[in-house]
């Protein structure tokens, strides 16, 4: 059927647009700039002929052997503040029984009873992460988690442990536990955010190599934590560009067995306030932010509720479930692979971030 129609090229579309808009080069006025990216209003295959390298990074998050049976999987993680272990445990069990398949415990206490906190939680079937503000608590939690039997998918984060203390823990056998979380507060500045994460990763790898660890030991213990802004397409491009550049960084250290999908990228949709869209503006933001994270290829996703009520917690937890079970986001490994506009944005983000990182 298509043989009956004349082939239309991009120059024909531009000519028609200028004609309809009644002016020469009017089409070019619709170019736009975001965070230093120069984006056009229309793309076709001719714009991306030099971007064949991106095909090597498409469909990298496909999970052929995942027990869910879906081609795409991400952990739906609920964040819980730990003030009292029993109450936090009850909240975690409610979340795990109602759509979440991961829990992020934010622990601020100097002491924590993990037997109570993790009671009846089957760690081999879910994702667990712990954010700890006390170094002494961090080490006791680490020792407890290392001795858990069975497979583990655990992240342990602290801002109080220096590189020497981290080295001591990395020397031990902590298979299944990632100890290095890299994150920034630059979610609305994608080039700077990617650059900062790469800089942190490079500094951490170099410092631990000088202490005697292997690059494999350090990189396999890392997680990249990415904040989600409000620009739907740029957030998709940011996550994909970050995975590409982190892979490139690791290859520079000659870790040849490392694959792009081996790094764990966790995305977090923080609380968003905008009176123009109230009273439940965070629900709007979290939905688009979560969708962009999934399309970008996140490995785990945290959606923060607008308040601490049971209803708000349920709404935040269900964002991921709705996108998975009703929007079928888990049915396709990489829905945006081959998208001309997004590939152009990914390429620009990657190149600008890498140049800034080298400087």
CSV table of C-alpha atoms in Angstrom, one decimal:
chain,number,residue,atom,x,y,z
A,1,UNK,CA,0.0,0.0,0.0
A,2,UNK,CA,2.8,2.4,0.9
A,3,UNK,CA,4.2,2.1,-2.6
A,4,UNK,CA,1.2,4.1,-3.9
A,5,UNK,CA,2.3,7.2,-1.9
A,6,UNK,CA,5.1,9.5,-2.6
A,7,UNK,CA,8.0,9.3,-0.1
A,8,UNK,CA,8.0,12.4,2.0
A,9,UNK,CA,11.3,13.7,3.5
A,10,UNK,CA,12.0,16.1,6.3
A,11,UNK,CA,12.7,19.0,4.0
A,12,UNK,CA,9.2,18.5,2.5
A,13,UNK,CA,7.6,18.7,6.0
A,14,UNK,CA,9.6,21.9,6.8
A,15,UNK,CA,8.6,23.4,3.5
A,16,UNK,CA,4.9,22.6,4.1
A,17,UNK,CA,5.1,24.0,7.7
A,18,UNK,CA,6.7,27.3,6.5
A,19,UNK,CA,4.0,27.5,3.8
A,20,UNK,CA,1.2,27.0,6.3
A,21,UNK,CA,2.8,29.4,8.8
A,22,UNK,CA,3.2,32.0,6.0
A,23,UNK,CA,6.9,32.8,6.2
A,24,UNK,CA,10.4,31.7,5.4
A,25,UNK,CA,12.2,29.7,8.1
A,26,UNK,CA,9.3,30.1,10.5
A,27,UNK,CA,9.7,26.4,11.4
A,28,UNK,CA,13.1,27.1,12.9
A,29,UNK,CA,11.5,29.5,15.4
A,30,UNK,CA,10.0,26.5,17.2
A,31,UNK,CA,13.4,25.2,18.3
A,32,UNK,CA,13.7,25.2,22.1
A,33,UNK,CA,16.3,25.0,24.8
A,34,UNK,CA,16.2,23.0,28.0
A,35,UNK,CA,19.1,22.9,30.4
A,36,UNK,CA,21.6,23.6,27.6
A,37,UNK,CA,20.0,21.1,25.2
A,38,UNK,CA,19.1,22.4,21.7
A,39,UNK,CA,16.0,20.5,20.7
A,40,UNK,CA,13.9,20.7,17.5
A,41,UNK,CA,10.2,20.5,17.0
A,42,UNK,CA,10.4,17.6,14.6
A,43,UNK,CA,12.7,14.7,14.0
A,44,UNK,CA,12.9,11.9,11.5
A,45,UNK,CA,15.5,9.1,10.8
A,46,UNK,CA,17.8,11.5,8.9
A,47,UNK,CA,18.5,13.3,12.2
A,48,UNK,CA,19.8,10.2,13.9
A,49,UNK,CA,21.9,8.5,11.3
A,50,UNK,CA,25.0,9.2,13.4
A,51,UNK,CA,23.4,7.7,16.6
A,52,UNK,CA,23.7,4.0,15.7
A,53,UNK,CA,25.7,3.5,19.0
A,54,UNK,CA,22.5,3.9,21.0
A,55,UNK,CA,21.1,0.6,19.6
A,56,UNK,CA,23.7,-1.2,21.8
A,57,UNK,CA,22.0,0.3,24.9
A,58,UNK,CA,18.4,-0.4,23.9
A,59,UNK,CA,16.4,-3.2,25.7
A,60,UNK,CA,19.2,-3.6,28.3
A,61,UNK,CA,16.7,-3.9,31.2
A,62,UNK,CA,14.9,-6.9,29.7
A,63,UNK,CA,14.5,-9.7,32.3
A,64,UNK,CA,14.3,-13.0,30.5
A,65,UNK,CA,14.7,-15.0,33.7
A,66,UNK,CA,12.7,-12.9,36.1
A,67,UNK,CA,10.1,-14.9,38.1
A,68,UNK,CA,7.4,-12.4,37.3
A,69,UNK,CA,7.4,-13.6,33.8
A,70,UNK,CA,7.4,-10.0,32.5
A,71,UNK,CA,10.0,-8.6,30.1
A,72,UNK,CA,10.4,-5.5,32.2
A,73,UNK,CA,10.7,-5.4,36.0
A,74,UNK,CA,11.4,-2.8,38.6
A,75,UNK,CA,11.1,-2.8,42.4
A,76,UNK,CA,8.1,-0.8,43.8
A,77,UNK,CA,9.7,0.5,47.0
A,78,UNK,CA,7.8,2.2,49.9
A,79,UNK,CA,9.8,4.5,52.1
A,80,UNK,CA,9.1,4.2,55.9
A,81,UNK,CA,10.5,6.4,58.7
A,82,UNK,CA,11.7,4.2,61.6
A,83,UNK,CA,10.9,5.8,64.9
A,84,UNK,CA,9.6,2.7,66.7
A,85,UNK,CA,10.5,-0.7,65.2
A,86,UNK,CA,7.2,-2.5,65.8
A,87,UNK,CA,5.2,0.3,64.1
A,88,UNK,CA,7.6,0.5,61.2
A,89,UNK,CA,7.4,-3.3,60.8
A,90,UNK,CA,3.6,-3.2,60.8
A,91,UNK,CA,3.7,-0.4,58.1
A,92,UNK,CA,6.1,-2.4,56.0
A,93,UNK,CA,4.0,-5.6,56.1
A,94,UNK,CA,0.9,-3.6,55.1
A,95,UNK,CA,2.9,-2.2,52.2
A,96,UNK,CA,4.3,-5.5,51.1
A,97,UNK,CA,0.8,-7.1,51.2
A,98,UNK,CA,-0.7,-4.3,49.2
A,99,UNK,CA,1.5,-3.7,46.1
A,100,UNK,CA,5.0,-2.9,47.3
A,101,UNK,CA,7.7,-5.4,46.7
A,102,UNK,CA,10.4,-3.4,48.4
A,103,UNK,CA,10.8,-1.3,51.6
A,104,UNK,CA,13.2,1.6,52.3
A,105,UNK,CA,13.7,2.0,56.0
A,106,UNK,CA,15.0,5.5,57.0
A,107,UNK,CA,16.6,4.9,60.4
A,108,UNK,CA,17.6,7.8,62.6
A,109,UNK,CA,17.9,6.0,66.0
A,110,UNK,CA,21.3,5.2,67.5
A,111,UNK,CA,20.1,1.7,68.2
A,112,UNK,CA,17.6,-0.5,66.2
A,113,UNK,CA,16.2,-3.9,66.9
A,114,UNK,CA,16.3,-5.6,63.5
A,115,UNK,CA,14.6,-8.8,64.8
A,116,UNK,CA,11.5,-6.6,65.5
A,117,UNK,CA,11.9,-4.4,62.4
A,118,UNK,CA,12.2,-7.3,60.0
A,119,UNK,CA,9.8,-9.7,61.7
A,120,UNK,CA,7.8,-11.8,59.1
A,121,UNK,CA,9.5,-10.0,56.2
A,122,UNK,CA,10.8,-12.5,53.7
A,123,UNK,CA,13.9,-10.8,52.5
A,124,UNK,CA,14.6,-13.3,49.7
A,125,UNK,CA,11.3,-12.3,48.0
A,126,UNK,CA,11.6,-8.5,48.3
A,127,UNK,CA,14.0,-5.6,48.0
A,128,UNK,CA,15.2,-4.0,51.2
A,129,UNK,CA,17.2,-0.7,51.7
A,130,UNK,CA,18.3,1.0,54.8
A,131,UNK,CA,19.2,4.7,55.2
A,132,UNK,CA,21.2,5.2,58.4
A,133,UNK,CA,22.5,8.4,60.0
A,134,UNK,CA,24.6,6.9,62.8
A,135,UNK,CA,27.9,5.1,61.9
A,136,UNK,CA,27.7,2.8,64.9
A,137,UNK,CA,24.1,1.8,63.8
A,138,UNK,CA,25.3,1.3,60.3
A,139,UNK,CA,27.9,-1.3,61.3
A,140,UNK,CA,25.6,-3.2,63.5
A,141,UNK,CA,22.9,-3.3,60.8
A,142,UNK,CA,25.6,-4.4,58.3
A,143,UNK,CA,26.7,-7.3,60.5
A,144,UNK,CA,23.1,-8.4,60.9
A,145,UNK,CA,22.3,-8.3,57.2
A,146,UNK,CA,25.5,-10.2,56.2
A,147,UNK,CA,24.4,-13.1,58.3
A,148,UNK,CA,20.9,-13.4,56.8
A,149,UNK,CA,20.5,-16.7,55.0
A,150,UNK,CA,19.5,-16.9,51.4
A,151,UNK,CA,19.8,-14.5,48.4
A,152,UNK,CA,19.8,-10.8,49.2
A,153,UNK,CA,18.8,-7.7,47.3
A,154,UNK,CA,19.8,-5.1,49.9
A,155,UNK,CA,21.1,-1.5,49.8
A,156,UNK,CA,22.7,0.1,52.9
A,157,UNK,CA,23.3,3.8,52.9
A,158,UNK,CA,25.0,6.2,55.3
A,159,UNK,CA,26.4,9.7,55.2
A,160,UNK,CA,28.6,9.2,58.3
A,161,UNK,CA,30.9,6.5,57.2
A,162,UNK,CA,34.2,7.7,55.7
A,163,UNK,CA,36.1,6.0,52.9
A,164,UNK,CA,38.3,4.1,55.3
A,165,UNK,CA,35.3,2.8,57.2
A,166,UNK,CA,33.6,1.8,53.9
A,167,UNK,CA,36.8,0.0,52.8
A,168,UNK,CA,36.7,-2.1,56.0
A,169,UNK,CA,33.2,-3.3,55.2
A,170,UNK,CA,33.9,-3.8,51.4
A,171,UNK,CA,36.7,-6.2,52.3
A,172,UNK,CA,34.3,-8.6,53.8
A,173,UNK,CA,32.0,-11.0,52.0
A,174,UNK,CA,28.9,-8.8,51.5
A,175,UNK,CA,27.5,-10.5,48.4
A,176,UNK,CA,24.0,-9.2,47.6
A,177,UNK,CA,24.5,-6.0,49.6
A,178,UNK,CA,25.3,-2.7,47.9
A,179,UNK,CA,27.1,-0.3,50.3
A,180,UNK,CA,27.8,2.7,48.1
A,181,UNK,CA,24.9,5.0,47.3
A,182,UNK,CA,25.7,8.0,45.0
A,183,UNK,CA,23.2,10.8,44.8
A,184,UNK,CA,22.8,14.6,44.3
A,185,UNK,CA,20.3,17.4,44.9
A,186,UNK,CA,20.4,18.5,41.2
A,187,UNK,CA,17.3,16.8,39.8
A,188,UNK,CA,16.2,19.8,37.8
A,189,UNK,CA,19.6,20.2,36.1
A,190,UNK,CA,20.1,17.0,34.2
A,191,UNK,CA,23.6,17.7,32.8
A,192,UNK,CA,24.9,18.8,36.2
A,193,UNK,CA,23.2,15.8,37.9
A,194,UNK,CA,24.8,13.2,35.6
A,195,UNK,CA,28.2,14.9,35.8
A,196,UNK,CA,28.1,15.0,39.6
A,197,UNK,CA,27.1,11.3,39.8
A,198,UNK,CA,30.0,10.4,37.5
A,199,UNK,CA,32.4,12.5,39.5
A,200,UNK,CA,31.4,10.8,42.8
A,201,UNK,CA,31.7,7.4,41.2
A,202,UNK,CA,35.1,8.1,39.8
A,203,UNK,CA,36.4,9.5,43.1
A,204,UNK,CA,35.0,6.5,45.0
A,205,UNK,CA,36.5,4.0,42.5
A,206,UNK,CA,40.0,5.7,42.6
A,207,UNK,CA,40.1,6.0,46.4
A,208,UNK,CA,39.2,2.3,47.0
A,209,UNK,CA,41.6,1.1,44.3
A,210,UNK,CA,44.4,3.0,46.1
A,211,UNK,CA,43.4,1.2,49.3
A,212,UNK,CA,43.8,-2.2,47.5
A,213,UNK,CA,40.2,-3.2,46.4
A,214,UNK,CA,39.4,-4.4,42.9
A,215,UNK,CA,37.3,-2.3,40.6
A,216,UNK,CA,34.8,-5.2,40.4
A,217,UNK,CA,34.4,-5.1,44.2
A,218,UNK,CA,33.7,-1.3,44.2
A,219,UNK,CA,31.5,-1.0,41.2
A,220,UNK,CA,29.4,-4.0,42.1
A,221,UNK,CA,28.6,-2.3,45.5
A,222,UNK,CA,27.3,0.9,43.9
A,223,UNK,CA,23.8,2.2,43.4
A,224,UNK,CA,23.0,5.5,41.6
A,225,UNK,CA,20.1,7.4,43.2
A,226,UNK,CA,18.3,9.8,40.8
A,227,UNK,CA,15.8,12.5,41.7
A,228,UNK,CA,12.9,12.9,39.3
A,229,UNK,CA,12.0,16.4,38.0
A,230,UNK,CA,8.9,17.5,36.2
A,231,UNK,CA,10.0,17.3,32.5
A,232,UNK,CA,8.7,14.0,31.3
A,233,UNK,CA,10.9,13.4,28.3
A,234,UNK,CA,14.1,14.9,29.7
A,235,UNK,CA,13.8,12.6,32.7
A,236,UNK,CA,13.6,9.6,30.4
A,237,UNK,CA,16.7,10.8,28.5
A,238,UNK,CA,18.6,11.6,31.7
A,239,UNK,CA,18.3,8.1,33.1
A,240,UNK,CA,19.3,6.5,29.8
A,241,UNK,CA,22.2,8.9,29.4
A,242,UNK,CA,23.4,8.2,32.9
A,243,UNK,CA,23.4,4.4,32.3
A,244,UNK,CA,25.4,4.9,29.1
A,245,UNK,CA,28.0,7.1,30.7
A,246,UNK,CA,28.4,5.1,33.8
A,247,UNK,CA,29.1,2.1,31.6
A,248,UNK,CA,31.7,4.1,29.7
A,249,UNK,CA,33.3,5.2,33.0
A,250,UNK,CA,33.6,1.6,34.2
A,251,UNK,CA,35.1,0.5,30.9
A,252,UNK,CA,37.8,3.0,31.4
A,253,UNK,CA,38.9,1.0,34.4
A,254,UNK,CA,39.0,-2.2,32.3
A,255,UNK,CA,36.1,-4.0,34.0
A,256,UNK,CA,35.3,-5.9,30.8
A,257,UNK,CA,32.6,-8.2,32.3
A,258,UNK,CA,30.5,-5.2,33.4
A,259,UNK,CA,27.3,-4.6,31.3
A,260,UNK,CA,25.2,-1.5,31.2
A,261,UNK,CA,22.3,-3.2,33.0
A,262,UNK,CA,24.6,-4.3,35.9
A,263,UNK,CA,24.4,-0.9,37.6
A,264,UNK,CA,21.3,-0.4,39.8
A,265,UNK,CA,19.6,2.9,39.2
A,266,UNK,CA,17.0,3.9,41.8
A,267,UNK,CA,14.7,6.8,41.1
A,268,UNK,CA,12.8,8.8,43.7
A,269,UNK,CA,9.9,11.1,43.1
A,270,UNK,CA,10.0,13.7,45.9
A,271,UNK,CA,7.1,15.7,47.2
A,272,UNK,CA,6.0,18.4,44.7
A,273,UNK,CA,4.0,21.5,45.7
A,274,UNK,CA,2.3,23.7,43.2
A,275,UNK,CA,-0.8,25.6,44.2
A,276,UNK,CA,-1.9,26.0,40.6
A,277,UNK,CA,-2.6,22.3,40.5
A,278,UNK,CA,-3.7,21.7,44.1
A,279,UNK,CA,-4.9,20.2,46.3
A,280,UNK,CA,-3.4,16.9,45.1
A,281,UNK,CA,-0.7,18.2,42.8
A,282,UNK,CA,1.8,15.6,44.0
A,283,UNK,CA,-0.4,12.8,42.6
A,284,UNK,CA,-0.1,14.4,39.1
A,285,UNK,CA,3.7,14.9,39.4
A,286,UNK,CA,4.4,11.4,40.9
A,287,UNK,CA,2.4,9.7,38.1
A,288,UNK,CA,4.4,11.4,35.2
A,289,UNK,CA,7.7,11.2,37.1
A,290,UNK,CA,7.2,7.5,37.8
A,291,UNK,CA,6.3,6.8,34.2
A,292,UNK,CA,9.4,8.6,33.0
A,293,UNK,CA,11.6,6.6,35.4
A,294,UNK,CA,10.1,3.3,34.2
A,295,UNK,CA,10.5,4.2,30.5
A,296,UNK,CA,14.1,5.4,31.3
A,297,UNK,CA,14.9,2.0,32.7
A,298,UNK,CA,15.0,2.4,36.5
A,299,UNK,CA,15.7,-0.7,38.6
A,300,UNK,CA,13.8,0.5,41.7
A,301,UNK,CA,11.3,3.3,42.2
A,302,UNK,CA,10.3,5.3,45.3
A,303,UNK,CA,7.3,7.6,45.2
A,304,UNK,CA,7.0,9.8,48.3
A,305,UNK,CA,3.4,10.5,49.5
A,306,UNK,CA,2.2,14.1,49.9
A,307,UNK,CA,1.6,13.4,53.6
A,308,UNK,CA,1.9,10.6,56.1
A,309,UNK,CA,-1.7,9.5,56.1
A,310,UNK,CA,-2.7,5.9,55.2
A,311,UNK,CA,-4.5,7.2,52.1
A,312,UNK,CA,-1.6,9.1,50.8
A,313,UNK,CA,0.7,6.2,51.4
A,314,UNK,CA,-1.6,3.9,49.5
A,315,UNK,CA,-1.9,6.4,46.6
A,316,UNK,CA,1.9,6.7,46.3
A,317,UNK,CA,2.4,2.9,46.5
A,318,UNK,CA,-0.3,2.3,43.8
A,319,UNK,CA,1.3,4.6,41.2
A,320,UNK,CA,3.8,1.9,40.3
A,321,UNK,CA,1.1,-0.8,40.5
A,322,UNK,CA,-1.2,1.0,38.1
A,323,UNK,CA,1.6,1.7,35.6
A,324,UNK,CA,2.5,-2.0,35.8
A,325,UNK,CA,-0.8,-3.7,35.9
A,326,UNK,CA,-3.2,-1.3,34.1
A,327,UNK,CA,-0.9,0.7,31.8
A,328,UNK,CA,1.2,-2.5,31.0
A,329,UNK,CA,4.5,-0.7,31.4
A,330,UNK,CA,6.0,-4.1,32.4
A,331,UNK,CA,4.9,-5.8,29.1
A,332,UNK,CA,7.5,-4.0,26.9
A,333,UNK,CA,11.2,-4.0,27.7
A,334,UNK,CA,12.1,-0.6,26.2
A,335,UNK,CA,9.1,1.3,24.7
A,336,UNK,CA,11.2,4.4,23.8
A,337,UNK,CA,14.0,2.6,21.9
A,338,UNK,CA,14.3,4.1,18.5
A,339,UNK,CA,12.4,7.3,19.3
A,340,UNK,CA,14.0,10.0,17.2
A,341,UNK,CA,13.4,12.9,19.5
A,342,UNK,CA,14.4,11.0,22.7
A,343,UNK,CA,17.5,9.6,21.1
A,344,UNK,CA,18.6,13.1,20.1
A,345,UNK,CA,18.1,14.3,23.6
A,346,UNK,CA,19.9,11.3,25.1
A,347,UNK,CA,22.9,11.9,22.8
A,348,UNK,CA,23.1,15.6,23.6
A,349,UNK,CA,22.8,14.9,27.4
A,350,UNK,CA,25.4,12.2,27.2
A,351,UNK,CA,27.9,14.3,25.2
A,352,UNK,CA,27.4,17.5,27.3
A,353,UNK,CA,27.7,15.6,30.6
A,354,UNK,CA,30.8,13.7,29.5
A,355,UNK,CA,32.6,16.8,28.4
A,356,UNK,CA,31.8,18.6,31.6
A,357,UNK,CA,32.9,15.5,33.6
A,358,UNK,CA,36.2,15.4,31.8
A,359,UNK,CA,36.8,19.1,32.6
